[in-house]
Short mmCIF file of C-alpha atoms in Angstrom, two decimals:
data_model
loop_
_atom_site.label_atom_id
_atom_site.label_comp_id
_atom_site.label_asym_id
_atom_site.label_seq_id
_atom_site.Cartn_x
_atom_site.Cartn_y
_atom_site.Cartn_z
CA UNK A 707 20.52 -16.63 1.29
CA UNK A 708 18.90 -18.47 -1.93
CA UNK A 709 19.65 -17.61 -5.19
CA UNK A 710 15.97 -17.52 -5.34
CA UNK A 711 16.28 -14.41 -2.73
CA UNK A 712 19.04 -12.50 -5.02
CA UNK A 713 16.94 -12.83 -8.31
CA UNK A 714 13.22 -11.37 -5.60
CA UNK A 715 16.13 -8.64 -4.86
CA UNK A 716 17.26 -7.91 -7.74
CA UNK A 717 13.88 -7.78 -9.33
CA UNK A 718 12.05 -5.72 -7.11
CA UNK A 719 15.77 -3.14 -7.57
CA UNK A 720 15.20 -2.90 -11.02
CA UNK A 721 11.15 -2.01 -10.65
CA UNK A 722 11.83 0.49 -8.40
CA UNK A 723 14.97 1.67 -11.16
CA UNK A 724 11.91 1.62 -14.00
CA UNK A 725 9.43 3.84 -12.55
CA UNK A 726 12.17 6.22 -11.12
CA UNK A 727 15.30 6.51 -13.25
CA UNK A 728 14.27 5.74 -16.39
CA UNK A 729 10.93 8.37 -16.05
CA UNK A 730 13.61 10.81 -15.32
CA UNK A 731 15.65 9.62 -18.01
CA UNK A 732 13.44 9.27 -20.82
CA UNK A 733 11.15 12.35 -22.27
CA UNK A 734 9.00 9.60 -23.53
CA UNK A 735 8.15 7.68 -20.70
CA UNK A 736 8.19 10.83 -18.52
CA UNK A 737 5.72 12.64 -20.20
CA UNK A 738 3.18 9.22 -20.46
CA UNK A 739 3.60 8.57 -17.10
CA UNK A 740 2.69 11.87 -15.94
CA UNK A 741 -0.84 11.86 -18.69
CA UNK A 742 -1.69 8.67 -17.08
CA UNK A 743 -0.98 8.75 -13.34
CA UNK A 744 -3.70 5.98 -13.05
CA UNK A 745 -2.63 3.80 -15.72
CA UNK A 746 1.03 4.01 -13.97
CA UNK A 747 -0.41 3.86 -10.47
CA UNK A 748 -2.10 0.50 -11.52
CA UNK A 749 1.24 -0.78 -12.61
CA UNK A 750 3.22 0.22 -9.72
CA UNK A 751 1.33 -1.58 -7.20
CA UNK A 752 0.82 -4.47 -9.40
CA UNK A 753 4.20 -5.30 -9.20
CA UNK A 754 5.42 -4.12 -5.93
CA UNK A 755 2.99 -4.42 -3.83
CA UNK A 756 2.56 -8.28 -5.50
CA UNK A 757 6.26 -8.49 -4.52
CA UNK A 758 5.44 -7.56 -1.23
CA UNK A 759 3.08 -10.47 -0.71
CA UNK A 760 5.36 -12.58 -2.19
CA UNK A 761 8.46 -11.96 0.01
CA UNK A 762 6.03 -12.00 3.18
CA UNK A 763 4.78 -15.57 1.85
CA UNK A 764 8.61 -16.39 1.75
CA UNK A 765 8.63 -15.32 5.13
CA UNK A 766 5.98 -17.21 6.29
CA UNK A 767 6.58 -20.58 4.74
CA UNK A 768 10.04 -20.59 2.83
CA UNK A 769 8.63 -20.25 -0.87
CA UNK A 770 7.93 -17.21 -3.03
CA UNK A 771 5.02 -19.26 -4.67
CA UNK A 772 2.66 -21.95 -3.18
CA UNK A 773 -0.46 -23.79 -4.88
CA UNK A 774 -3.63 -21.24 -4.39
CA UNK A 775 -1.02 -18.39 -3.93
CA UNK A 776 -3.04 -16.80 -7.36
CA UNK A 777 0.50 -14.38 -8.45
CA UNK A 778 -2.55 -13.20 -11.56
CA UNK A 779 -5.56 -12.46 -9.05
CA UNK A 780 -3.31 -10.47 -6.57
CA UNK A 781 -1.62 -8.14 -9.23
CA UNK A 782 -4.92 -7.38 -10.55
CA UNK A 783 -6.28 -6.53 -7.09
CA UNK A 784 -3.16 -4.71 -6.67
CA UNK A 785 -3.47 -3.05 -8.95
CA UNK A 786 -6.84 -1.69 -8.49
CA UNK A 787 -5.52 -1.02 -4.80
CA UNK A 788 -3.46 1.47 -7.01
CA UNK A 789 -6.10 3.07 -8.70
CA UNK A 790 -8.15 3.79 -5.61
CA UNK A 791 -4.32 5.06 -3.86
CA UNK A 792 -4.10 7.54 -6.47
CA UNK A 793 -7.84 8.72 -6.04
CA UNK A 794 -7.12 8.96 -2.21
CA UNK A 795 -3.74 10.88 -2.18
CA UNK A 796 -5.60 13.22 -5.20
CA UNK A 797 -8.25 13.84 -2.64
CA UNK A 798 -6.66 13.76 0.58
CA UNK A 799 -3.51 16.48 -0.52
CA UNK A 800 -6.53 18.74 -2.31
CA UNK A 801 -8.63 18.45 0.65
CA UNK A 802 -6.83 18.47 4.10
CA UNK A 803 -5.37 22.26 3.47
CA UNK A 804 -9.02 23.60 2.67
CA UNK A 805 -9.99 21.23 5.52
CA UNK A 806 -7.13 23.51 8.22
CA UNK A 807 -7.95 26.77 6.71
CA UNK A 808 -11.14 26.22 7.62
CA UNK A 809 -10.03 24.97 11.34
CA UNK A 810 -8.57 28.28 11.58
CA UNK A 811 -5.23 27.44 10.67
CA UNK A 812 -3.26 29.62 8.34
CA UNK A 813 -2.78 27.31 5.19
CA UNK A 814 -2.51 28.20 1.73
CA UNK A 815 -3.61 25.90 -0.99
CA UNK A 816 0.18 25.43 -2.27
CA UNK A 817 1.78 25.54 0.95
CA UNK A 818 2.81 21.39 0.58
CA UNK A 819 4.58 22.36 -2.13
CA UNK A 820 6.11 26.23 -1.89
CA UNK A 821 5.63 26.15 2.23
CA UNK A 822 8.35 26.53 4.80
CA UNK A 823 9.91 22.42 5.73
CA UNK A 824 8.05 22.97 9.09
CA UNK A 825 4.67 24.13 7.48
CA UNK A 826 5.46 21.60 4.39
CA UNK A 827 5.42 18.83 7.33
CA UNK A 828 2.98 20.01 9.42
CA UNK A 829 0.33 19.53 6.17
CA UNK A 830 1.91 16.50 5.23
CA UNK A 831 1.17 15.23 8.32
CA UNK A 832 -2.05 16.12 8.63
CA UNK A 833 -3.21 14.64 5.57
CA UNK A 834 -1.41 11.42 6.42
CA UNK A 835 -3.07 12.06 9.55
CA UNK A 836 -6.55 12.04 7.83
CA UNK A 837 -6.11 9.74 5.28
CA UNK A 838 -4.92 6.91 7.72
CA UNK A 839 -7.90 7.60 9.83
CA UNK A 840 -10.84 8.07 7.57
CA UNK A 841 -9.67 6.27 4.39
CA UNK A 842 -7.50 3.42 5.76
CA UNK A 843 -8.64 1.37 7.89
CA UNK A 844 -12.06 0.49 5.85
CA UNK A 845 -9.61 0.11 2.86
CA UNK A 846 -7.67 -2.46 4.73
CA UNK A 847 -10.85 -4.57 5.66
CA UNK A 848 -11.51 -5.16 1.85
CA UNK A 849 -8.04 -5.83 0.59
CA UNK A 850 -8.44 -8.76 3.74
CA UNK A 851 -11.25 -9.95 2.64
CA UNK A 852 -10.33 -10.16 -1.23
CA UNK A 853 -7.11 -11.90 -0.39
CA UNK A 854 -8.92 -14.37 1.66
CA UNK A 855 -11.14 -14.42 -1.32
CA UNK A 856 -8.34 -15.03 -3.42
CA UNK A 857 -6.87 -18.14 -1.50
CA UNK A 858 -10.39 -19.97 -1.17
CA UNK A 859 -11.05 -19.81 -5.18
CA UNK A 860 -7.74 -21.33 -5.41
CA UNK A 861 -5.75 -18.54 -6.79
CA UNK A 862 -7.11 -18.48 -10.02
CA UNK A 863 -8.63 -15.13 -11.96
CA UNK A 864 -12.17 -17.17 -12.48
CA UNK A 865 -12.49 -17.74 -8.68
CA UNK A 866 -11.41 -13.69 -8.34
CA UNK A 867 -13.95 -12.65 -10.08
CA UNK A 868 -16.72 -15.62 -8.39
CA UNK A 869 -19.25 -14.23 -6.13
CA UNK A 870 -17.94 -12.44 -3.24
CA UNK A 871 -18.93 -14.35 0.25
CA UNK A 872 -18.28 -10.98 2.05
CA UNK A 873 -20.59 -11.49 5.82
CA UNK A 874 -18.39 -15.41 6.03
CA UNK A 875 -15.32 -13.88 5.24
CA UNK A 876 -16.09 -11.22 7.58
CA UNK A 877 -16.51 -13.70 10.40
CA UNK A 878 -13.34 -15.57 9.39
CA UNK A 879 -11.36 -12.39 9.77
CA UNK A 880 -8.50 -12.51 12.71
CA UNK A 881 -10.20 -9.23 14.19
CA UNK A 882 -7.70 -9.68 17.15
CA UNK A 883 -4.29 -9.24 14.43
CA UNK A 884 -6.97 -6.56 12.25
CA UNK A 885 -7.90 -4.33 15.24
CA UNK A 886 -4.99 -5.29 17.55
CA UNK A 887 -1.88 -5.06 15.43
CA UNK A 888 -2.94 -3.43 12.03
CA UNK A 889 -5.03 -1.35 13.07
CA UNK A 890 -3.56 0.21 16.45
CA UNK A 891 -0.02 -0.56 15.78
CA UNK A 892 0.78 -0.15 11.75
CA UNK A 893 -1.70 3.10 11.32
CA UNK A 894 -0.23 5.49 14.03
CA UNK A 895 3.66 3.70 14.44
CA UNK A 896 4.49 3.28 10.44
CA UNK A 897 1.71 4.74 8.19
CA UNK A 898 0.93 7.88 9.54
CA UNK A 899 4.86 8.35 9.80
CA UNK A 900 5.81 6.68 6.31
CA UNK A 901 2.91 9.10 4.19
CA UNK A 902 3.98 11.90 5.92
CA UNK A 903 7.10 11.23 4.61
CA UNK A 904 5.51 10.35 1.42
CA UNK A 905 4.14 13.80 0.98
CA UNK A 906 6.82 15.71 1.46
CA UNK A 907 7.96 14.17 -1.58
CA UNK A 908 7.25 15.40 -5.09
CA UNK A 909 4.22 14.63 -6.27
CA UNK A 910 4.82 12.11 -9.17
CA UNK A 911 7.42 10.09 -6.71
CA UNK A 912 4.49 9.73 -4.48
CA UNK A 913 2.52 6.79 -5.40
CA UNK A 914 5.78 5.08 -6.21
CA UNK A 915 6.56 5.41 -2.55
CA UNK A 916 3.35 4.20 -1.06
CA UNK A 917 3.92 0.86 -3.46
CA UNK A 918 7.44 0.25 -2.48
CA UNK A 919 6.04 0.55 1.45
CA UNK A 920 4.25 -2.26 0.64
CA UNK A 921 6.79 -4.43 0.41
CA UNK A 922 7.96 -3.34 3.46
CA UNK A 923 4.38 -3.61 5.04
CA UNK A 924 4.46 -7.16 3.77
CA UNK A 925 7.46 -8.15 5.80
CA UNK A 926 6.22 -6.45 9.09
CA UNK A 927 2.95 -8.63 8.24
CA UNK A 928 4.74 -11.46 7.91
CA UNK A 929 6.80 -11.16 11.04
CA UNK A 930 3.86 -10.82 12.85
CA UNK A 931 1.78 -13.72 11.91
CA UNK A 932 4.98 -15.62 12.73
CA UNK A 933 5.34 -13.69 16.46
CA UNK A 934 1.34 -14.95 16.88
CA UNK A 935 1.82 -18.33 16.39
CA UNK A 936 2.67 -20.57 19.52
CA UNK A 937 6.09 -22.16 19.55
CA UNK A 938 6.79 -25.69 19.49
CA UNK A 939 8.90 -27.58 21.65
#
């Protein structure tokens, strides 16, 4: 292992330390953290999900950073992946147990949080179950095509916010990884399994979660693209 590797270790300890022990530590940052869930959402998945693409790119090629990599453009669409995060798990937890009462099930609006662990799991999974299916994959699509949008402006925050090509990056799209492995194999195998773990956990260590998966999405990604590509002799 690098030295490089300790310090992307280290670094992505210590984010996950600031947004959970020192929250819990601090009245101060406690209390503006939970006024501005967004604001803090945005900065969660700046970093960490950033990190994320950064250890899959190390990965995939050796180095944390490459020319066209754009470290600025991808925290910033990170970020905003954060925003609309928070707006989905707001929804989807609200939602889903209005959603099974009216199914007929026997759900009460607080039951995620005061319910019995089986009935606590039972609506977490069902709004993973939702959220993966409905919100998900069309939320996957455009963080594709942004990154690819990212790495043909060269990386850079005026090419981010250039003209978006969407129907040519749309056919450039490896539909085969997107439908075949993302799709299929991430949504019902690790993201329907890692938010219902996610929601069983208290609401304000929730969004934290989903951003530290990321990095662990990243490195399934990155595995994968190497698994695809033929071997050499």
């Amino acid at each position: 292992m690098k030295s490089s590797d300790g310090i992307a270790i280290v670094g992505i300890a210590l984010a996950l330390a600031l947004f959970t022990v020192l929250p819990d530590n601090v009245a101060a940052v406690n209390e503006f953290s939970q006024a501005h869930g967004f604001l803090m959402s945005f900065l969660k998945f700046a970093i960490l999900g950033t990190a994320g693409e950064m250890v899959a790119l190390r990965i995939t090629t050796k180095k944390y950073i490459q020319p066209g990599f754009g470290v600025l453009p991808r925290a910033l669409m990170w970020g905003v992946i954060g925003l609309l995060i928070h707006t989905a798990f707001t929804v989807y937890a609200s939602g889903t147990p209005v959603f099974l009462k009216q199914a007929g099930f026997s759900v009460a609006p607080d039951d995620l949080v005061n319910g019995s662990f089986l009935v606590r799991l039972g609506v977490a999974f069902s709004i993973s179950t939702l959220m993966n299916i409905l919100f998900a994959p069309l939320f996957m699509l455009a963080h594709g095509v942004v990154s690819m949008h990212i790495e043909k402006t060269g990386g850079t925050l005026r090419g981010l916010f250039s003209p978006l090509p969407v129907s040519h990056l749309l056919d450039e799209i490896d539909w085969n990884m997107l439908w075949g492995f993302v799709f299929r194999k991430t949504i019902p195998f690790f993201w329907i399994p890692a938010h219902t773990v996610t929601f069983m956990l208290p609401p304000e260590l929730r969004v934290l979660f989903a951003a530290a998966l990321g990095v662990v999405l990243g490195v399934i990604l990155a595995f994968a693209s190497l698994k695809s590509v033929p071997a050499t002799t």
